[in-house]
Amino acid sequence: MPTPSLASLPIRRLTLRDLTACADLSEDRGWPREEHKWGFLLTAGKGYGIDDPAGGLVSACAVTEYGPHERPSLAALGMVLVAERHARQGVGRRLMRHVVAALGTTPLTLHATPYGRPLYEELGFKATGRAEMVRGRFTPGGSEPAVATRAATAEDLPAILRIDEEVFGADRTHIITRLPAFADQLRVAEENGRVTGYAAAWPNMDTHVVGPLIARDTETAKALLASLAARTDRPLRTDIDVRHEELLGWARERGLASVAFNSVMTYGITELPGDWTRRFAPLTVAAG
């Protein structure tokens, strides 16, 4: 039988049963397998993909929606991948057009690599910001911020959800309530019994990724980052909004080197909602 053309292969919703195929696709493109992150994205959000008649996936991506379930106020796109053997044949463009159409009038955001940015610009996305990925072994030093932090408890969840919605600009209850199971650490900053920020560190291959990192101010963000670093023997990785120059400089002084830059892009809105001054790092660039 003749092999079907790529343009005729159907696009379908992915489920957790596709976890191994998604990890295989990541590995095919030279990315880490990231099963833990893929599992989170496929359960907390939606996956879309195209099956390869020869086995595995031709292409895949993840969508995480925020706000009211029946009418999301924002959706993040991520993990957009095309198998190497099918690259540069319009597959990624076709999948993205399908996903954008499926999301209708919902405003969209994504973090684009320099390689992927031209495709997203072609689809109508605009660059509205920039994030710097830093990675390394955190080395304490100098005067550390005098902000109290502690492990989060179940009783902190309402306060975490309240501050998160204020700062992110949309309800993320279905994401934040998964953090205790997804992350190895979840910590809060506190002043006079009031939560002023929170951060998580979750395992990804040989690193701990810090995110979300949401804090009242830079000193609070530093304290949360340092407190997470003190409780792991793995290198840290995080993606910091480049407008937070002080935090980036402090992180570099403590051993976190710049690895890459991503463009923060939006579709249907001119800028992200919420308060960027308190939003230091996303949970993962794939979920916004």
JSON list of N, CA, C and O in Angstrom, two decimals, residues 148-165 176-177 179-180 185-199 224:
[
{"chain": "A", "resi": 148, "resn": "ALA", "atom": "N", "xyz": [11.96, 35.40, 55.47]},
{"chain": "A", "resi": 148, "resn": "ALA", "atom": "CA", "xyz": [11.63, 34.08, 56.02]},
{"chain": "A", "resi": 148, "resn": "ALA", "atom": "C", "xyz": [10.94, 33.22, 54.98]},
{"chain": "A", "resi": 148, "resn": "ALA", "atom": "O", "xyz": [10.00, 33.67, 54.31]},
{"chain": "A", "resi": 149, "resn": "THR", "atom": "N", "xyz": [11.42, 31.99, 54.83]},
{"chain": "A", "resi": 149, "resn": "THR", "atom": "CA", "xyz": [10.75, 31.02, 53.96]},
{"chain": "A", "resi": 149, "resn": "THR", "atom": "C", "xyz": [10.57, 29.72, 54.73]},
{"chain": "A", "resi": 149, "resn": "THR", "atom": "O", "xyz": [11.29, 29.46, 55.69]},
{"chain": "A", "resi": 150, "resn": "ARG", "atom": "N", "xyz": [9.63, 28.92, 54.27]},
{"chain": "A", "resi": 150, "resn": "ARG", "atom": "CA", "xyz": [9.38, 27.61, 54.89]},
{"chain": "A", "resi": 150, "resn": "ARG", "atom": "C", "xyz": [8.68, 26.72, 53.88]},
{"chain": "A", "resi": 150, "resn": "ARG", "atom": "O", "xyz": [8.18, 27.19, 52.84]},
{"chain": "A", "resi": 151, "resn": "ALA", "atom": "N", "xyz": [8.64, 25.43, 54.19]},
{"chain": "A", "resi": 151, "resn": "ALA", "atom": "CA", "xyz": [7.91, 24.49, 53.34]},
{"chain": "A", "resi": 151, "resn": "ALA", "atom": "C", "xyz": [6.42, 24.82, 53.38]},
{"chain": "A", "resi": 151, "resn": "ALA", "atom": "O", "xyz": [5.87, 25.15, 54.44]},
{"chain": "A", "resi": 152, "resn": "ALA", "atom": "N", "xyz": [5.79, 24.77, 52.23]},
{"chain": "A", "resi": 152, "resn": "ALA", "atom": "CA", "xyz": [4.35, 25.03, 52.17]},
{"chain": "A", "resi": 152, "resn": "ALA", "atom": "C", "xyz": [3.58, 23.86, 52.78]},
{"chain": "A", "resi": 152, "resn": "ALA", "atom": "O", "xyz": [4.03, 22.71, 52.75]},
{"chain": "A", "resi": 153, "resn": "THR", "atom": "N", "xyz": [2.41, 24.17, 53.34]},
{"chain": "A", "resi": 153, "resn": "THR", "atom": "CA", "xyz": [1.52, 23.15, 53.88]},
{"chain": "A", "resi": 153, "resn": "THR", "atom": "C", "xyz": [0.18, 23.25, 53.16]},
{"chain": "A", "resi": 153, "resn": "THR", "atom": "O", "xyz": [-0.07, 24.20, 52.42]},
{"chain": "A", "resi": 154, "resn": "ALA", "atom": "N", "xyz": [-0.68, 22.29, 53.42]},
{"chain": "A", "resi": 154, "resn": "ALA", "atom": "CA", "xyz": [-2.01, 22.31, 52.80]},
{"chain": "A", "resi": 154, "resn": "ALA", "atom": "C", "xyz": [-2.77, 23.57, 53.16]},
{"chain": "A", "resi": 154, "resn": "ALA", "atom": "O", "xyz": [-3.56, 24.09, 52.36]},
{"chain": "A", "resi": 155, "resn": "GLU", "atom": "N", "xyz": [-2.53, 24.09, 54.37]},
{"chain": "A", "resi": 155, "resn": "GLU", "atom": "CA", "xyz": [-3.23, 25.30, 54.80]},
{"chain": "A", "resi": 155, "resn": "GLU", "atom": "C", "xyz": [-2.82, 26.54, 54.01]},
{"chain": "A", "resi": 155, "resn": "GLU", "atom": "O", "xyz": [-3.52, 27.54, 54.00]},
{"chain": "A", "resi": 156, "resn": "ASP", "atom": "N", "xyz": [-1.66, 26.48, 53.34]},
{"chain": "A", "resi": 156, "resn": "ASP", "atom": "CA", "xyz": [-1.20, 27.62, 52.55]},
{"chain": "A", "resi": 156, "resn": "ASP", "atom": "C", "xyz": [-1.85, 27.71, 51.18]},
{"chain": "A", "resi": 156, "resn": "ASP", "atom": "O", "xyz": [-1.74, 28.73, 50.50]},
{"chain": "A", "resi": 157, "resn": "LEU", "atom": "N", "xyz": [-2.51, 26.64, 50.77]},
{"chain": "A", "resi": 157, "resn": "LEU", "atom": "CA", "xyz": [-3.01, 26.58, 49.38]},
{"chain": "A", "resi": 157, "resn": "LEU", "atom": "C", "xyz": [-3.93, 27.73, 49.02]},
{"chain": "A", "resi": 157, "resn": "LEU", "atom": "O", "xyz": [-3.77, 28.33, 47.94]},
{"chain": "A", "resi": 158, "resn": "PRO", "atom": "N", "xyz": [-4.93, 28.11, 49.85]},
{"chain": "A", "resi": 158, "resn": "PRO", "atom": "CA", "xyz": [-5.78, 29.24, 49.47]},
{"chain": "A", "resi": 158, "resn": "PRO", "atom": "C", "xyz": [-4.98, 30.53, 49.24]},
{"chain": "A", "resi": 158, "resn": "PRO", "atom": "O", "xyz": [-5.24, 31.27, 48.29]},
{"chain": "A", "resi": 159, "resn": "ALA", "atom": "N", "xyz": [-3.97, 30.79, 50.10]},
{"chain": "A", "resi": 159, "resn": "ALA", "atom": "CA", "xyz": [-3.17, 32.00, 49.93]},
{"chain": "A", "resi": 159, "resn": "ALA", "atom": "C", "xyz": [-2.32, 31.92, 48.67]},
{"chain": "A", "resi": 159, "resn": "ALA", "atom": "O", "xyz": [-2.15, 32.92, 47.95]},
{"chain": "A", "resi": 160, "resn": "ILE", "atom": "N", "xyz": [-1.77, 30.74, 48.39]},
{"chain": "A", "resi": 160, "resn": "ILE", "atom": "CA", "xyz": [-0.97, 30.56, 47.17]},
{"chain": "A", "resi": 160, "resn": "ILE", "atom": "C", "xyz": [-1.84, 30.79, 45.93]},
{"chain": "A", "resi": 160, "resn": "ILE", "atom": "O", "xyz": [-1.43, 31.48, 44.99]},
{"chain": "A", "resi": 161, "resn": "LEU", "atom": "N", "xyz": [-3.03, 30.22, 45.92]},
{"chain": "A", "resi": 161, "resn": "LEU", "atom": "CA", "xyz": [-3.92, 30.39, 44.78]},
{"chain": "A", "resi": 161, "resn": "LEU", "atom": "C", "xyz": [-4.32, 31.86, 44.60]},
{"chain": "A", "resi": 161, "resn": "LEU", "atom": "O", "xyz": [-4.41, 32.35, 43.47]},
{"chain": "A", "resi": 162, "resn": "ARG", "atom": "N", "xyz": [-4.52, 32.55, 45.71]},
{"chain": "A", "resi": 162, "resn": "ARG", "atom": "CA", "xyz": [-4.93, 33.95, 45.63]},
{"chain": "A", "resi": 162, "resn": "ARG", "atom": "C", "xyz": [-3.82, 34.81, 45.03]},
{"chain": "A", "resi": 162, "resn": "ARG", "atom": "O", "xyz": [-4.05, 35.60, 44.11]},
{"chain": "A", "resi": 163, "resn": "ILE", "atom": "N", "xyz": [-2.60, 34.65, 45.55]},
{"chain": "A", "resi": 163, "resn": "ILE", "atom": "CA", "xyz": [-1.49, 35.46, 45.03]},
{"chain": "A", "resi": 163, "resn": "ILE", "atom": "C", "xyz": [-1.15, 35.06, 43.60]},
{"chain": "A", "resi": 163, "resn": "ILE", "atom": "O", "xyz": [-0.81, 35.90, 42.77]},
{"chain": "A", "resi": 164, "resn": "ASP", "atom": "N", "xyz": [-1.28, 33.77, 43.28]},
{"chain": "A", "resi": 164, "resn": "ASP", "atom": "CA", "xyz": [-0.97, 33.32, 41.93]},
{"chain": "A", "resi": 164, "resn": "ASP", "atom": "C", "xyz": [-1.92, 33.93, 40.91]},
{"chain": "A", "resi": 164, "resn": "ASP", "atom": "O", "xyz": [-1.48, 34.39, 39.85]},
{"chain": "A", "resi": 165, "resn": "GLU", "atom": "N", "xyz": [-3.21, 33.96, 41.21]},
{"chain": "A", "resi": 165, "resn": "GLU", "atom": "CA", "xyz": [-4.16, 34.54, 40.26]},
{"chain": "A", "resi": 165, "resn": "GLU", "atom": "C", "xyz": [-3.93, 36.03, 40.08]},
{"chain": "A", "resi": 165, "resn": "GLU", "atom": "O", "xyz": [-4.03, 36.56, 38.97]},
{"chain": "A", "resi": 176, "resn": "ILE", "atom": "N", "xyz": [-1.85, 24.67, 39.93]},
{"chain": "A", "resi": 176, "resn": "ILE", "atom": "CA", "xyz": [-1.21, 24.88, 41.23]},
{"chain": "A", "resi": 176, "resn": "ILE", "atom": "C", "xyz": [-1.53, 23.74, 42.20]},
{"chain": "A", "resi": 176, "resn": "ILE", "atom": "O", "xyz": [-0.67, 23.32, 42.98]},
{"chain": "A", "resi": 177, "resn": "THR", "atom": "N", "xyz": [-2.73, 23.21, 42.14]},
{"chain": "A", "resi": 177, "resn": "THR", "atom": "CA", "xyz": [-3.08, 22.12, 43.06]},
{"chain": "A", "resi": 177, "resn": "THR", "atom": "C", "xyz": [-2.35, 20.82, 42.71]},
{"chain": "A", "resi": 177, "resn": "THR", "atom": "O", "xyz": [-2.32, 19.90, 43.53]},
{"chain": "A", "resi": 179, "resn": "LEU", "atom": "N", "xyz": [0.91, 20.90, 42.05]},
{"chain": "A", "resi": 179, "resn": "LEU", "atom": "CA", "xyz": [2.32, 21.12, 42.39]},
{"chain": "A", "resi": 179, "resn": "LEU", "atom": "C", "xyz": [2.83, 20.23, 43.53]},
{"chain": "A", "resi": 179, "resn": "LEU", "atom": "O", "xyz": [3.95, 19.74, 43.45]},
{"chain": "A", "resi": 180, "resn": "PRO", "atom": "N", "xyz": [2.06, 20.02, 44.61]},
{"chain": "A", "resi": 180, "resn": "PRO", "atom": "CA", "xyz": [2.61, 19.17, 45.68]},
{"chain": "A", "resi": 180, "resn": "PRO", "atom": "C", "xyz": [3.00, 17.78, 45.21]},
{"chain": "A", "resi": 180, "resn": "PRO", "atom": "O", "xyz": [3.96, 17.20, 45.72]},
{"chain": "A", "resi": 185, "resn": "GLN", "atom": "N", "xyz": [9.87, 20.11, 45.86]},
{"chain": "A", "resi": 185, "resn": "GLN", "atom": "CA", "xyz": [9.79, 21.13, 46.90]},
{"chain": "A", "resi": 185, "resn": "GLN", "atom": "C", "xyz": [8.76, 22.18, 46.53]},
{"chain": "A", "resi": 185, "resn": "GLN", "atom": "O", "xyz": [8.67, 22.57, 45.35]},
{"chain": "A", "resi": 186, "resn": "LEU", "atom": "N", "xyz": [8.02, 22.64, 47.51]},
{"chain": "A", "resi": 186, "resn": "LEU", "atom": "CA", "xyz": [7.10, 23.77, 47.36]},
{"chain": "A", "resi": 186, "resn": "LEU", "atom": "C", "xyz": [7.26, 24.61, 48.62]},
{"chain": "A", "resi": 186, "resn": "LEU", "atom": "O", "xyz": [7.01, 24.14, 49.73]},
{"chain": "A", "resi": 187, "resn": "ARG", "atom": "N", "xyz": [7.72, 25.84, 48.44]},
{"chain": "A", "resi": 187, "resn": "ARG", "atom": "CA", "xyz": [8.02, 26.70, 49.59]},
{"chain": "A", "resi": 187, "resn": "ARG", "atom": "C", "xyz": [7.32, 28.04, 49.46]},
{"chain": "A", "resi": 187, "resn": "ARG", "atom": "O", "xyz": [7.03, 28.50, 48.35]},
{"chain": "A", "resi": 188, "resn": "VAL", "atom": "N", "xyz": [7.06, 28.65, 50.62]},
{"chain": "A", "resi": 188, "resn": "VAL", "atom": "CA", "xyz": [6.44, 29.97, 50.65]},
{"chain": "A", "resi": 188, "resn": "VAL", "atom": "C", "xyz": [7.36, 30.94, 51.39]},
{"chain": "A", "resi": 188, "resn": "VAL", "atom": "O", "xyz": [8.14, 30.54, 52.26]},
{"chain": "A", "resi": 189, "resn": "ALA", "atom": "N", "xyz": [7.26, 32.20, 51.02]},
{"chain": "A", "resi": 189, "resn": "ALA", "atom": "CA", "xyz": [7.86, 33.29, 51.80]},
{"chain": "A", "resi": 189, "resn": "ALA", "atom": "C", "xyz": [6.74, 33.90, 52.63]},
{"chain": "A", "resi": 189, "resn": "ALA", "atom": "O", "xyz": [5.59, 33.98, 52.18]},
{"chain": "A", "resi": 190, "resn": "GLU", "atom": "N", "xyz": [7.09, 34.33, 53.83]},
{"chain": "A", "resi": 190, "resn": "GLU", "atom": "CA", "xyz": [6.06, 34.76, 54.77]},
{"chain": "A", "resi": 190, "resn": "GLU", "atom": "C", "xyz": [6.53, 35.98, 55.55]},
{"chain": "A", "resi": 190, "resn": "GLU", "atom": "O", "xyz": [7.70, 36.09, 55.92]},
{"chain": "A", "resi": 191, "resn": "GLU", "atom": "N", "xyz": [5.60, 36.89, 55.80]},
{"chain": "A", "resi": 191, "resn": "GLU", "atom": "CA", "xyz": [5.87, 38.04, 56.65]},
{"chain": "A", "resi": 191, "resn": "GLU", "atom": "C", "xyz": [4.65, 38.30, 57.51]},
{"chain": "A", "resi": 191, "resn": "GLU", "atom": "O", "xyz": [3.54, 38.48, 56.98]},
{"chain": "A", "resi": 192, "resn": "ASN", "atom": "N", "xyz": [4.85, 38.29, 58.82]},
{"chain": "A", "resi": 192, "resn": "ASN", "atom": "CA", "xyz": [3.76, 38.51, 59.77]},
{"chain": "A", "resi": 192, "resn": "ASN", "atom": "C", "xyz": [2.57, 37.59, 59.50]},
{"chain": "A", "resi": 192, "resn": "ASN", "atom": "O", "xyz": [1.40, 38.02, 59.53]},
{"chain": "A", "resi": 193, "resn": "GLY", "atom": "N", "xyz": [2.89, 36.34, 59.19]},
{"chain": "A", "resi": 193, "resn": "GLY", "atom": "CA", "xyz": [1.83, 35.36, 58.96]},
{"chain": "A", "resi": 193, "resn": "GLY", "atom": "C", "xyz": [1.16, 35.44, 57.61]},
{"chain": "A", "resi": 193, "resn": "GLY", "atom": "O", "xyz": [0.22, 34.70, 57.34]},
{"chain": "A", "resi": 194, "resn": "ARG", "atom": "N", "xyz": [1.66, 36.32, 56.73]},
{"chain": "A", "resi": 194, "resn": "ARG", "atom": "CA", "xyz": [1.05, 36.49, 55.40]},
{"chain": "A", "resi": 194, "resn": "ARG", "atom": "C", "xyz": [2.00, 35.97, 54.33]},
{"chain": "A", "resi": 194, "resn": "ARG", "atom": "O", "xyz": [3.18, 36.28, 54.33]},
{"chain": "A", "resi": 195, "resn": "VAL", "atom": "N", "xyz": [1.48, 35.17, 53.40]},
{"chain": "A", "resi": 195, "resn": "VAL", "atom": "CA", "xyz": [2.29, 34.64, 52.31]},
{"chain": "A", "resi": 195, "resn": "VAL", "atom": "C", "xyz": [2.59, 35.77, 51.31]},
{"chain": "A", "resi": 195, "resn": "VAL", "atom": "O", "xyz": [1.67, 36.42, 50.82]},
{"chain": "A", "resi": 196, "resn": "THR", "atom": "N", "xyz": [3.87, 35.99, 51.04]},
{"chain": "A", "resi": 196, "resn": "THR", "atom": "CA", "xyz": [4.27, 37.06, 50.12]},
{"chain": "A", "resi": 196, "resn": "THR", "atom": "C", "xyz": [4.91, 36.53, 48.83]},
{"chain": "A", "resi": 196, "resn": "THR", "atom": "O", "xyz": [5.34, 37.30, 47.99]},
{"chain": "A", "resi": 197, "resn": "GLY", "atom": "N", "xyz": [4.96, 35.21, 48.71]},
{"chain": "A", "resi": 197, "resn": "GLY", "atom": "CA", "xyz": [5.50, 34.61, 47.49]},
{"chain": "A", "resi": 197, "resn": "GLY", "atom": "C", "xyz": [5.59, 33.11, 47.66]},
{"chain": "A", "resi": 197, "resn": "GLY", "atom": "O", "xyz": [5.44, 32.59, 48.77]},
{"chain": "A", "resi": 198, "resn": "TYR", "atom": "N", "xyz": [5.79, 32.44, 46.55]},
{"chain": "A", "resi": 198, "resn": "TYR", "atom": "CA", "xyz": [5.96, 30.98, 46.62]},
{"chain": "A", "resi": 198, "resn": "TYR", "atom": "C", "xyz": [6.78, 30.52, 45.43]},
{"chain": "A", "resi": 198, "resn": "TYR", "atom": "O", "xyz": [6.89, 31.22, 44.41]},
{"chain": "A", "resi": 199, "resn": "ALA", "atom": "N", "xyz": [7.37, 29.34, 45.57]},
{"chain": "A", "resi": 199, "resn": "ALA", "atom": "CA", "xyz": [8.19, 28.78, 44.49]},
{"chain": "A", "resi": 199, "resn": "ALA", "atom": "C", "xyz": [8.23, 27.27, 44.64]},
{"chain": "A", "resi": 199, "resn": "ALA", "atom": "O", "xyz": [8.11, 26.74, 45.74]},
{"chain": "A", "resi": 224, "resn": "LEU", "atom": "N", "xyz": [13.54, 32.79, 48.14]},
{"chain": "A", "resi": 224, "resn": "LEU", "atom": "CA", "xyz": [12.90, 31.55, 47.73]},
{"chain": "A", "resi": 224, "resn": "LEU", "atom": "C", "xyz": [13.84, 30.69, 46.90]},
{"chain": "A", "resi": 224, "resn": "LEU", "atom": "O", "xyz": [13.96, 29.48, 47.11]}
]
